[in-house]
Short mmCIF file of C-alpha atoms in Angstrom, two decimals:
data_model
loop_
_atom_site.label_atom_id
_atom_site.label_comp_id
_atom_site.label_asym_id
_atom_site.label_seq_id
_atom_site.Cartn_x
_atom_site.Cartn_y
_atom_site.Cartn_z
CA MET A 1 -42.70 -9.52 40.03
CA ASN A 2 -41.60 -6.09 41.23
CA PRO A 3 -44.40 -4.95 43.59
CA ALA A 4 -43.81 -1.37 42.50
CA VAL A 5 -45.44 -2.01 39.14
CA ARG A 6 -48.69 -3.63 40.28
CA LEU A 7 -51.49 -2.49 42.55
CA THR A 8 -52.89 -4.96 45.11
CA VAL A 9 -55.99 -4.98 47.28
CA GLN A 10 -53.68 -4.67 50.30
CA GLU A 11 -52.18 -1.45 48.94
CA ILE A 12 -55.66 0.00 48.28
CA LEU A 13 -56.54 -0.57 51.95
CA GLN A 14 -53.70 1.78 52.89
CA ASN A 15 -55.40 4.65 51.05
CA ARG A 16 -56.81 7.45 53.20
CA ASN A 17 -60.38 6.65 52.09
CA PHE A 18 -60.14 3.18 53.69
CA GLN A 19 -59.16 4.29 57.21
CA HIS A 20 -62.48 3.06 58.61
CA ALA A 21 -62.85 0.03 56.33
CA LYS A 22 -62.86 -3.54 57.62
CA VAL A 23 -61.78 -6.75 55.86
CA LEU A 24 -64.77 -8.99 56.46
CA ALA A 25 -63.62 -12.05 54.45
CA GLY A 26 -60.97 -13.36 52.07
CA LYS A 27 -57.92 -12.06 53.93
CA ASN A 28 -55.70 -14.57 52.11
CA GLY A 29 -56.59 -12.86 48.82
CA LEU A 30 -55.33 -9.38 49.71
CA HIS A 31 -52.31 -9.97 47.43
CA ARG A 32 -54.61 -9.99 44.38
CA THR A 33 -53.70 -7.61 41.57
CA VAL A 34 -56.11 -4.78 40.78
CA LYS A 35 -56.18 -3.59 37.17
CA TRP A 36 -59.22 -1.30 37.37
CA ILE A 37 -61.89 -0.02 39.72
CA HIS A 38 -65.55 -0.47 38.84
CA ILE A 39 -68.80 0.68 40.43
CA MET A 40 -71.44 -2.03 40.03
CA GLU A 41 -75.08 -1.98 41.11
CA VAL A 42 -76.44 -4.79 38.91
CA THR A 43 -76.83 -8.46 39.72
CA ALA A 44 -76.36 -10.02 36.25
CA ILE A 45 -72.67 -9.56 35.45
CA GLU A 46 -72.55 -11.57 32.19
CA GLU A 47 -69.68 -10.04 30.13
CA LEU A 48 -69.27 -6.81 32.11
CA LEU A 49 -65.91 -7.78 33.66
CA ASN A 50 -62.54 -8.67 32.16
CA GLY A 51 -60.96 -9.82 35.41
CA SER A 52 -58.94 -8.20 38.25
CA GLU A 53 -61.46 -5.36 38.79
CA PHE A 54 -61.97 -3.95 42.30
CA ILE A 55 -65.73 -3.54 42.75
CA LEU A 56 -67.49 -0.76 44.66
CA SER A 57 -71.16 -1.34 45.54
CA THR A 58 -73.90 -0.10 47.87
CA GLY A 59 -75.83 -3.37 47.41
CA VAL A 60 -78.97 -1.54 46.29
CA ALA A 61 -79.87 -4.26 43.76
CA MET A 62 -79.53 -7.04 46.37
CA SER A 63 -81.03 -5.42 49.44
CA GLU A 64 -84.16 -7.55 49.55
CA ASN A 65 -83.06 -10.80 47.92
CA GLU A 66 -80.44 -12.95 49.61
CA GLU A 67 -80.45 -15.41 46.69
CA LEU A 68 -79.51 -12.60 44.28
CA PHE A 69 -76.86 -11.50 46.76
CA LEU A 70 -75.24 -14.97 46.71
CA SER A 71 -75.50 -15.27 42.92
CA PHE A 72 -73.80 -11.88 42.51
CA PHE A 73 -70.80 -12.98 44.57
CA LYS A 74 -70.51 -16.29 42.73
CA GLN A 75 -70.36 -14.37 39.45
CA LEU A 76 -67.70 -12.00 40.75
CA ILE A 77 -65.53 -14.95 41.74
CA GLU A 78 -66.18 -16.75 38.44
CA PHE A 79 -65.21 -13.74 36.34
CA GLY A 80 -62.01 -13.13 38.32
CA ALA A 81 -62.77 -9.89 40.16
CA ALA A 82 -60.00 -8.82 42.54
CA GLY A 83 -62.34 -8.02 45.44
CA ILE A 84 -65.32 -5.95 46.51
CA CYS A 85 -65.96 -2.99 48.79
CA LEU A 86 -69.50 -2.78 50.22
CA GLU A 87 -71.20 0.15 51.92
CA LEU A 88 -73.34 -1.14 54.80
CA GLY A 89 -76.21 0.65 56.43
CA THR A 90 -78.06 2.37 53.59
CA TYR A 91 -79.37 -0.61 51.57
CA ILE A 92 -77.86 -3.68 53.24
CA GLN A 93 -77.25 -4.08 56.94
CA ALA A 94 -74.94 -7.10 56.95
CA VAL A 95 -73.29 -9.67 54.71
CA PRO A 96 -74.87 -13.12 55.04
CA LYS A 97 -72.77 -15.84 56.66
CA GLU A 98 -73.04 -18.03 53.55
CA ILE A 99 -71.39 -15.33 51.43
CA ILE A 100 -68.60 -14.83 53.98
CA GLU A 101 -67.88 -18.56 53.91
CA LEU A 102 -67.89 -18.55 50.08
CA ALA A 103 -65.44 -15.63 49.98
CA ASN A 104 -63.09 -17.30 52.48
CA ARG A 105 -63.08 -20.54 50.46
CA HIS A 106 -62.04 -18.66 47.33
CA ASP A 107 -59.76 -16.08 49.04
CA PHE A 108 -62.02 -13.35 47.66
CA PRO A 109 -61.61 -10.12 49.69
CA ILE A 110 -64.77 -8.45 51.03
CA ILE A 111 -64.16 -4.99 52.50
CA VAL A 112 -67.02 -3.18 54.22
CA PHE A 113 -67.75 0.38 55.34
CA ASN A 114 -70.17 0.89 58.21
CA ARG A 115 -70.79 4.50 57.14
CA LYS A 116 -71.52 6.37 53.94
CA VAL A 117 -68.51 6.92 51.68
CA ARG A 118 -67.93 8.99 48.55
CA PHE A 119 -67.21 6.49 45.78
CA VAL A 120 -66.05 9.38 43.58
CA ASP A 121 -63.18 10.07 46.00
CA ILE A 122 -62.21 6.39 46.08
CA THR A 123 -62.24 6.00 42.30
CA GLN A 124 -60.24 9.19 41.83
CA ASP A 125 -57.51 8.13 44.26
CA ILE A 126 -57.30 4.53 42.97
CA ASN A 127 -57.24 5.63 39.33
CA THR A 128 -54.33 7.90 40.20
CA LEU A 129 -52.56 4.94 41.79
CA LEU A 130 -53.21 2.81 38.69
CA ILE A 131 -51.81 5.50 36.38
CA ASN A 132 -48.70 5.81 38.54
CA LYS A 133 -48.29 2.03 38.54
CA HIS A 134 -48.68 1.93 34.76
CA TYR A 135 -46.03 4.62 34.35
CA GLN A 136 -43.76 2.71 36.72
CA MET A 137 -44.31 -0.47 34.68
CA ILE A 138 -43.32 1.32 31.46
CA SER A 139 -40.20 2.64 33.14
CA GLU A 140 -39.31 -0.83 34.42
CA LEU A 141 -39.82 -2.32 30.95
CA GLU A 142 -37.65 0.36 29.39
CA GLU A 143 -34.92 -0.26 31.94
CA TYR A 144 -35.13 -4.02 31.37
CA SER A 145 -34.98 -3.57 27.57
CA ASN A 146 -31.90 -1.35 27.90
CA ARG A 147 -30.24 -4.03 30.03
CA LEU A 148 -30.98 -6.62 27.34
CA ASN A 149 -29.47 -4.35 24.69
CA GLN A 150 -26.30 -4.13 26.76
CA LEU A 151 -26.17 -7.91 27.12
CA LEU A 152 -26.50 -8.30 23.33
CA LEU A 153 -23.13 -6.55 23.02
CA THR A 154 -21.35 -9.06 25.24
CA SER A 155 -20.05 -12.57 24.64
CA ASN A 156 -22.27 -15.57 25.41
CA SER A 157 -25.30 -13.24 25.13
CA GLN A 158 -27.94 -15.95 25.05
CA GLN A 159 -26.93 -17.43 28.40
CA LYS A 160 -26.76 -13.99 30.04
CA ILE A 161 -30.15 -12.90 28.67
CA LEU A 162 -31.84 -16.03 29.98
CA MET A 163 -30.18 -15.63 33.37
CA SER A 164 -31.31 -11.99 33.50
CA LEU A 165 -34.91 -13.07 32.83
CA HIS A 166 -34.70 -15.72 35.56
CA GLU A 167 -33.41 -13.21 38.11
CA HIS A 168 -35.93 -10.54 37.12
CA VAL A 169 -39.14 -12.59 37.31
CA LYS A 170 -37.80 -15.02 39.94
CA MET A 171 -39.39 -17.97 38.14
CA SER A 172 -38.18 -21.07 36.32
CA VAL A 173 -37.00 -20.25 32.77
CA LEU A 174 -36.76 -22.78 29.93
CA PHE A 175 -35.23 -22.21 26.51
CA ILE A 176 -36.06 -25.02 24.06
CA PRO A 177 -34.29 -24.70 20.68
CA LYS A 178 -35.39 -26.51 17.53
CA GLN A 179 -31.98 -28.15 17.47
CA GLY A 180 -30.02 -29.10 20.58
CA GLU A 181 -30.73 -29.54 24.26
CA PRO A 182 -33.01 -27.22 26.30
CA LEU A 183 -31.49 -24.70 28.72
CA ILE A 184 -33.07 -24.53 32.19
CA PHE A 185 -32.64 -21.85 34.86
CA SER A 186 -34.47 -22.91 38.00
CA LYS A 187 -34.13 -23.87 41.63
CA GLN A 188 -35.97 -27.11 40.80
CA THR A 189 -34.16 -28.15 37.62
CA ARG A 190 -34.50 -31.88 38.23
CA LYS A 191 -38.28 -31.65 38.72
CA ILE A 192 -38.62 -29.66 35.50
CA ILE A 193 -36.59 -32.21 33.53
CA ASP A 194 -38.39 -35.24 34.97
CA GLN A 195 -41.98 -33.97 35.24
CA ILE A 196 -42.69 -30.61 33.64
CA LEU A 197 -40.65 -30.78 30.41
CA PRO A 198 -42.30 -34.00 29.10
CA GLN A 199 -45.75 -32.46 29.72
CA LEU A 200 -44.85 -29.24 27.89
CA LYS A 201 -44.06 -31.14 24.70
CA ASP A 202 -47.63 -32.41 24.42
CA ASP A 203 -49.83 -30.23 26.60
CA ARG A 204 -50.83 -26.87 25.07
CA LYS A 205 -53.70 -26.18 27.48
CA ASN A 206 -53.97 -22.72 29.05
CA ASP A 207 -52.31 -22.49 32.43
CA GLU A 208 -52.09 -19.12 34.19
CA ARG A 209 -48.81 -20.19 35.80
CA ILE A 210 -47.06 -20.84 32.45
CA VAL A 211 -46.18 -18.46 29.62
CA ARG A 212 -44.83 -19.76 26.30
CA GLN A 213 -43.28 -17.47 23.70
CA THR A 214 -41.82 -18.57 20.36
CA ILE A 215 -38.45 -17.19 19.22
CA GLN A 216 -38.88 -16.27 15.57
CA ALA A 217 -36.67 -14.83 12.86
CA LEU A 218 -37.31 -14.64 9.12
CA ASN A 219 -40.75 -16.16 9.74
CA GLN A 220 -39.12 -19.30 11.14
CA GLN A 221 -39.58 -20.64 14.67
CA LEU A 222 -36.09 -21.10 16.07
CA ALA A 223 -36.89 -21.90 19.70
CA GLU A 224 -39.45 -21.55 22.48
CA LEU A 225 -39.08 -19.51 25.66
CA ILE A 226 -41.10 -20.61 28.70
CA ILE A 227 -41.47 -19.26 32.23
CA ILE A 228 -43.16 -21.24 35.00
CA SER A 229 -44.48 -19.76 38.23
CA ASP A 230 -44.43 -21.93 41.33
CA SER A 231 -47.70 -20.53 42.71
CA ALA A 232 -49.27 -17.23 41.64
CA PRO A 233 -50.63 -16.65 38.12
CA ILE A 234 -48.26 -14.82 35.78
CA SER A 235 -49.11 -11.13 35.40
CA ASP A 236 -49.39 -9.04 32.25
CA TYR A 237 -46.19 -7.24 33.23
CA GLU A 238 -44.29 -10.52 33.37
CA LYS A 239 -45.71 -11.50 29.98
CA LEU A 240 -44.35 -8.24 28.57
CA ILE A 241 -40.97 -9.03 30.10
CA VAL A 242 -41.01 -12.41 28.36
CA ASP A 243 -41.94 -10.74 25.07
CA ARG A 244 -39.01 -8.30 25.34
CA THR A 245 -36.70 -11.20 26.14
CA ALA A 246 -37.92 -13.22 23.15
CA THR A 247 -37.21 -10.25 20.86
CA ALA A 248 -33.68 -9.94 22.23
CA LEU A 249 -33.05 -13.67 21.82
CA ALA A 250 -34.27 -13.50 18.20
CA GLN A 251 -31.89 -10.60 17.53
CA ASN A 252 -29.06 -12.55 19.12
CA THR A 253 -29.83 -15.61 16.99
CA LEU A 254 -29.89 -13.50 13.81
CA ARG A 255 -26.55 -11.97 14.74
CA GLU A 256 -25.00 -15.40 15.31
CA LEU A 257 -26.38 -16.60 11.97
CA TYR A 258 -24.96 -13.53 10.24
CA PHE A 259 -21.49 -14.14 11.68
CA GLU A 260 -21.73 -17.80 10.66
CA VAL A 261 -22.67 -16.72 7.14
CA ARG A 262 -19.67 -14.37 7.00
CA ARG A 263 -17.38 -17.14 8.19
CA GLU A 264 -18.71 -19.53 5.58
CA ALA A 265 -18.40 -16.87 2.87
CA SER A 266 -14.69 -16.72 3.58
CA GLU A 267 -14.59 -20.52 3.20
CA SER A 268 -16.70 -20.62 0.03
CA GLY A 269 -13.73 -21.91 -1.96
CA TRP A 270 -13.55 -24.90 0.37
CA VAL A 271 -17.23 -25.71 -0.25
CA GLN A 272 -16.67 -25.32 -4.00
CA GLY A 273 -13.85 -27.86 -3.72
CA TRP A 274 -16.23 -30.20 -1.89
CA LEU A 275 -18.65 -29.99 -4.83
CA ASP A 276 -15.78 -30.69 -7.23
CA GLY A 277 -14.73 -33.77 -5.24
CA ILE A 278 -11.18 -32.68 -4.42
CA HIS A 279 -11.38 -33.34 -0.64
CA SER A 280 -10.89 -36.72 1.02
CA GLU A 281 -13.41 -38.31 3.42
CA ASP A 282 -11.12 -37.70 6.41
CA LYS A 283 -10.61 -34.06 5.49
CA LEU A 284 -14.35 -33.53 5.08
CA THR A 285 -15.08 -35.21 8.41
CA ARG A 286 -12.53 -33.01 10.19
CA TYR A 287 -14.03 -29.91 8.59
CA LEU A 288 -17.55 -30.78 9.73
CA LYS A 289 -16.44 -31.65 13.24
CA ALA A 290 -14.61 -28.32 13.45
CA SER A 291 -17.80 -26.44 12.56
CA ASP A 292 -19.91 -28.53 14.96
CA PRO A 293 -18.28 -31.11 17.26
CA ASP A 294 -21.66 -32.78 17.92
CA MET A 295 -22.63 -33.08 14.26
CA ILE A 296 -24.07 -36.43 13.16
CA THR A 297 -23.79 -37.26 9.45
CA ASN A 298 -26.36 -39.64 8.03
CA GLY A 299 -26.19 -38.95 4.31
CA SER A 300 -25.93 -35.76 2.26
CA VAL A 301 -27.84 -34.25 -0.64
CA VAL A 302 -27.38 -31.19 -2.85
CA LEU A 303 -30.21 -28.75 -3.49
CA LEU A 304 -29.95 -26.27 -6.38
CA LEU A 305 -31.91 -23.05 -6.80
CA LYS A 306 -31.78 -21.37 -10.17
CA ILE A 307 -32.71 -17.71 -9.82
CA ASN A 308 -34.79 -16.41 -12.70
CA GLN A 309 -33.87 -12.78 -12.15
CA ALA A 310 -32.26 -10.46 -14.67
CA ASP A 311 -30.20 -8.40 -12.21
CA GLU A 312 -28.19 -10.94 -10.24
CA SER A 313 -26.33 -8.17 -8.39
CA SER A 314 -29.58 -7.17 -6.65
CA LEU A 315 -29.79 -10.52 -4.84
CA ASP A 316 -29.39 -10.24 -1.07
CA LEU A 317 -27.23 -13.35 -0.68
CA PRO A 318 -26.57 -12.99 3.09
CA TYR A 319 -30.32 -12.76 3.70
CA LEU A 320 -31.02 -15.77 1.47
CA ASN A 321 -28.27 -17.72 3.19
CA ILE A 322 -29.70 -17.03 6.66
CA LEU A 323 -33.25 -17.73 5.50
CA LEU A 324 -32.44 -21.05 3.83
CA ARG A 325 -30.20 -22.10 6.70
CA SER A 326 -32.91 -21.47 9.30
CA ILE A 327 -35.51 -23.35 7.24
CA PHE A 328 -33.49 -26.50 6.59
CA GLN A 329 -31.80 -26.60 10.00
CA SER A 330 -35.26 -26.86 11.53
CA LYS A 331 -35.82 -29.90 9.28
CA GLY A 332 -32.77 -31.75 10.61
CA PHE A 333 -29.99 -30.70 8.22
CA SER A 334 -26.73 -28.79 8.50
CA VAL A 335 -26.50 -26.34 5.60
CA PHE A 336 -23.43 -25.37 3.58
CA PHE A 337 -24.12 -22.57 1.13
CA THR A 338 -22.36 -21.31 -1.99
CA THR A 339 -23.16 -19.87 -5.42
CA ARG A 340 -22.17 -20.88 -8.94
CA LYS A 341 -23.46 -20.05 -12.44
CA ARG A 342 -26.54 -18.08 -11.29
CA GLN A 343 -27.34 -20.93 -8.92
CA LEU A 344 -27.66 -21.06 -5.16
CA ILE A 345 -26.19 -24.36 -3.99
CA LEU A 346 -27.03 -25.95 -0.65
CA ILE A 347 -25.23 -29.02 0.65
CA LEU A 348 -27.63 -30.55 3.18
CA VAL A 349 -26.00 -32.90 5.69
CA ASN A 350 -28.68 -35.08 7.27
CA HIS A 351 -28.75 -35.52 11.08
CA ARG A 352 -31.84 -37.69 11.42
CA LYS A 353 -33.05 -41.01 10.05
CA LYS A 354 -32.94 -41.36 6.29
CA VAL A 355 -36.40 -42.85 6.01
CA ASP A 356 -38.13 -39.45 5.85
CA TRP A 357 -35.39 -37.25 4.38
CA LYS A 358 -37.42 -36.48 1.23
CA VAL A 359 -40.46 -35.47 3.26
CA ARG A 360 -38.35 -33.08 5.32
CA VAL A 361 -36.62 -31.57 2.29
CA GLN A 362 -39.97 -31.09 0.55
CA ALA A 363 -41.35 -29.38 3.65
CA GLY A 364 -38.33 -27.06 3.57
CA ILE A 365 -38.89 -26.35 -0.14
CA ASP A 366 -42.54 -25.49 0.53
CA GLU A 367 -41.56 -23.04 3.29
CA MET A 368 -38.83 -21.59 1.09
CA LYS A 369 -41.25 -20.89 -1.78
CA LYS A 370 -43.54 -18.98 0.56
CA ALA A 371 -40.71 -16.91 2.02
CA MET A 372 -38.77 -16.06 -1.17
CA GLU A 373 -40.22 -13.22 -3.21
CA MET A 374 -38.71 -14.31 -6.53
CA GLU A 375 -39.13 -16.98 -9.17
CA VAL A 376 -36.82 -19.96 -8.70
CA GLU A 377 -36.33 -23.40 -10.18
CA ILE A 378 -35.48 -26.10 -7.64
CA ALA A 379 -33.66 -29.38 -8.13
CA VAL A 380 -32.61 -31.97 -5.55
CA GLY A 381 -29.87 -34.47 -6.37
CA ARG A 382 -29.39 -38.05 -5.23
CA MET A 383 -28.99 -38.74 -1.51
CA VAL A 384 -25.44 -40.08 -1.01
CA ASN A 385 -23.91 -41.92 1.92
CA GLN A 386 -20.29 -40.74 1.81
CA LEU A 387 -19.24 -37.11 2.10
CA THR A 388 -16.98 -37.55 -0.92
CA GLU A 389 -20.02 -38.50 -3.01
CA VAL A 390 -21.50 -35.01 -2.73
CA LYS A 391 -20.03 -34.35 -6.19
CA LYS A 392 -22.36 -37.03 -7.60
CA SER A 393 -25.34 -35.51 -5.78
CA TYR A 394 -24.43 -32.14 -7.30
CA GLN A 395 -24.17 -33.61 -10.79
CA THR A 396 -27.55 -35.34 -10.47
CA ALA A 397 -29.11 -32.10 -9.19
CA GLU A 398 -27.74 -30.30 -12.27
CA GLU A 399 -29.09 -33.09 -14.46
CA THR A 400 -32.50 -32.69 -12.81
CA LEU A 401 -32.43 -28.95 -13.46
CA MET A 402 -31.52 -29.48 -17.11
CA ILE A 403 -34.32 -32.01 -17.58
CA GLN A 404 -36.80 -29.62 -15.97
CA ASP A 405 -35.73 -26.85 -18.35
CA SER A 406 -36.00 -29.13 -21.38
CA GLN A 407 -39.64 -29.96 -20.61
CA THR A 408 -41.21 -26.52 -20.19
CA ASN A 409 -44.69 -27.83 -21.01
CA ASP A 410 -44.61 -30.70 -18.54
CA PHE A 411 -44.64 -30.69 -14.74
CA LEU A 412 -41.57 -32.47 -13.43
CA PRO A 413 -40.68 -33.20 -9.79
CA SER A 414 -37.78 -31.52 -8.02
CA PHE A 415 -36.12 -34.77 -6.90
CA TYR A 416 -33.69 -36.64 -9.15
CA GLU A 417 -34.95 -40.02 -8.00
CA ASP A 418 -38.51 -39.11 -9.10
CA LEU A 419 -37.56 -38.40 -12.72
CA TYR A 420 -38.09 -42.03 -13.75
CA ILE A 421 -37.71 -42.25 -17.55
CA TYR A 422 -35.51 -39.15 -17.64
CA ARG A 423 -32.93 -40.96 -15.54
CA LEU A 424 -32.88 -43.68 -18.19
CA ILE A 425 -32.38 -41.03 -20.87
CA SER A 426 -29.38 -39.71 -18.93
CA ILE A 427 -27.87 -43.19 -18.72
CA VAL A 428 -28.41 -43.88 -22.45
CA LYS A 429 -26.86 -40.50 -23.26
CA ASP A 430 -23.79 -41.35 -21.18
CA GLN A 431 -23.44 -44.58 -23.21
CA GLY A 432 -23.29 -42.52 -26.42
CA VAL A 433 -26.23 -44.26 -28.14
CA LEU A 434 -29.05 -41.77 -27.47
CA GLU A 435 -28.88 -40.09 -30.90
CA ASP A 436 -28.93 -43.45 -32.68
CA PHE A 437 -31.98 -44.56 -30.69
CA ILE A 438 -33.84 -41.32 -31.54
CA GLU A 439 -32.96 -41.69 -35.23
CA ASP A 440 -34.05 -45.32 -35.34
CA TYR A 441 -37.55 -44.68 -34.02
CA ILE A 442 -38.56 -41.09 -34.94
CA GLY A 443 -35.87 -40.01 -37.42
CA PRO A 444 -38.35 -39.80 -40.36
CA LEU A 445 -40.67 -37.59 -38.26
CA ILE A 446 -37.85 -35.22 -37.35
CA LYS A 447 -36.82 -34.87 -40.99
CA TYR A 448 -40.43 -34.33 -42.16
CA ASP A 449 -41.12 -31.65 -39.51
CA GLN A 450 -37.89 -29.82 -40.38
CA GLU A 451 -38.71 -29.80 -44.12
CA TYR A 452 -42.47 -29.15 -44.03
CA ASN A 453 -43.17 -27.82 -40.47
CA GLY A 454 -45.60 -30.73 -40.24
CA LYS A 455 -45.82 -30.84 -36.40
CA LEU A 456 -45.93 -34.65 -36.53
CA ILE A 457 -43.86 -35.14 -33.36
CA GLU A 458 -46.12 -32.80 -31.38
CA THR A 459 -49.22 -34.53 -32.80
CA LEU A 460 -47.94 -38.00 -31.94
CA LYS A 461 -46.98 -36.97 -28.41
CA VAL A 462 -50.47 -35.58 -27.72
CA PHE A 463 -52.07 -38.62 -29.40
CA PHE A 464 -50.19 -40.90 -26.99
CA MET A 465 -51.17 -38.70 -24.02
CA CYS A 466 -54.84 -38.96 -25.04
CA ASN A 467 -54.51 -42.77 -25.32
CA GLY A 468 -55.41 -42.74 -29.02
CA SER A 469 -58.59 -40.66 -28.66
CA LYS A 470 -58.93 -38.68 -31.89
CA LYS A 471 -61.54 -36.31 -30.43
CA GLU A 472 -59.41 -35.41 -27.38
CA THR A 473 -56.26 -35.09 -29.51
CA ALA A 474 -57.87 -32.69 -31.98
CA SER A 475 -59.28 -30.63 -29.11
CA SER A 476 -55.91 -30.49 -27.30
CA LEU A 477 -54.09 -29.43 -30.49
CA PHE A 478 -56.83 -26.94 -31.43
CA ILE A 479 -57.19 -28.43 -34.92
CA VAL A 480 -60.15 -29.82 -36.81
CA ARG A 481 -60.68 -33.58 -36.98
CA GLN A 482 -59.85 -33.72 -40.75
CA THR A 483 -56.41 -32.16 -40.16
CA LEU A 484 -55.72 -34.75 -37.46
CA TYR A 485 -56.71 -37.59 -39.81
CA GLN A 486 -54.24 -36.31 -42.41
CA ARG A 487 -51.42 -36.18 -39.84
CA LEU A 488 -52.21 -39.67 -38.50
CA GLN A 489 -52.12 -40.98 -42.07
CA LYS A 490 -48.70 -39.45 -42.53
CA LEU A 491 -47.52 -40.97 -39.24
CA SER A 492 -48.59 -44.42 -40.46
CA GLU A 493 -46.67 -43.92 -43.69
CA LEU A 494 -43.46 -42.90 -41.88
CA LEU A 495 -43.60 -45.20 -38.83
CA GLY A 496 -45.78 -48.07 -40.01
CA ASP A 497 -49.38 -48.91 -39.19
CA ASP A 498 -48.33 -50.63 -35.94
CA PHE A 499 -46.94 -47.51 -34.20
CA MET A 500 -49.64 -47.87 -31.49
CA SER A 501 -48.66 -51.46 -30.64
CA SER A 502 -47.44 -51.84 -27.05
CA TYR A 503 -43.64 -52.26 -27.32
CA LYS A 504 -43.21 -50.03 -30.36
CA ARG A 505 -45.26 -47.30 -28.70
CA GLN A 506 -43.04 -47.46 -25.59
CA ALA A 507 -39.92 -47.09 -27.72
CA ILE A 508 -41.40 -44.18 -29.70
CA GLU A 509 -42.56 -42.37 -26.53
CA PHE A 510 -39.07 -42.78 -25.06
CA ALA A 511 -37.54 -41.46 -28.28
CA ILE A 512 -39.83 -38.38 -28.33
CA THR A 513 -38.97 -37.52 -24.72
CA ALA A 514 -35.27 -38.07 -25.41
CA TYR A 515 -35.48 -35.90 -28.53
CA HIS A 516 -36.86 -32.91 -26.57
CA TYR A 517 -34.20 -33.42 -23.91
CA GLN A 518 -31.41 -33.69 -26.47
CA THR A 519 -32.62 -30.63 -28.37
CA TYR A 520 -32.59 -28.52 -25.20
CA SER A 521 -29.19 -29.87 -24.11
CA ASN A 522 -27.65 -28.97 -27.49
CA SER A 523 -29.11 -25.46 -27.33
CA GLN A 524 -27.53 -24.96 -23.93
#
């Protein structure tokens, strides 16, 4: 740390008021930082100190009690005082040997005057020094911030910013991104890799020689910045330097993301072709390797977001692109972004093991919902192994979205593979026999509802959901019991008295679900 921005006990001793002072103990602690000066004539410190205060005292409260004297010094050391200046002669004649030994063990400076001194003169001079130091610290911070701003305008900014921090604080600097290998700037790099880095991943205990600062953008943690002191505790000034550096690194990351978004926007047609299945596996592999030579592909999945917003032109697509990219990259995916038919389309290329891909995507969806200030519908297609199969993942994501829209009264999951019976409906529809199946099992109900607005299909669906409970069904439909009895009688006439038997009920329930899906599909 630049000594010009902090005041030490040693520097205080050079003040004119300390010409006749003597360092009685704790000489090895003269480097201690002084943040404030405090006159103290009490023996019970409790919560009176914040740490790094330089204490002035006549010892009036301890003049006749050596035990109180010792307790007072133990408290000063415990609460982190920078040192103490005692006036001898008026109330106390000498400092007990036991206290001198205690101060030497803890490198706690004891300065004594053998004559009366004006504490008001001392406090005035030291407060002036502190104000000057504070002003100098602000100037240093401003100069450092300006240097960071200049580095942001150069190439390879991240590396230069980290190196500037390392040179300024003269400590080990670690930059640990969410994705990729950590960067280390230190004279003891091997020790940090072998010993310190593994401990940092698990140990979050307070250590005055370590400062950790997250690099955040768009409410997402992108990396962690750490400085490690070899010996002395890290000062408040150095913490401010780290904070300024973290802000600059976040700005640099946002800028890089923005340029990446612009590059991908110019290649949007290529991504559209990927969704349409017009690229070969080799061509897709070459494209991915060109964007990231170290990319590992372990399956891909398409995520669709349907924006329920009237004015599509008001969407900030670059912002959404950067936001979604930062969220899902932190979950182990490369993100390729495009838009189509009022939909945001994300191709997520998985880097990690497949076993937990759904958990990671769901975590990303949860974060996305919190961050996006708009109503969206979300659908996730089938996870595919080959890059050329992304078209199928896109189609299944669209199918999921359509099924969700067709069932506005039911909660449906976002993942295609969790749709269960709706996947079977999709398969039957592709075979061209869905309409015949619906007609065979609930055709008479459809015709009756269309002619008489009888609401038989709705009644039967709720009756099934209530497991045949007439009381619950009437309550759910908001009708009286007699009306329900009349509808159930009609259902028996049209479907037969055995419509609640196991296999027939399964077929009818499937037909009702398929009917709602088909009706919505036709309307679209």
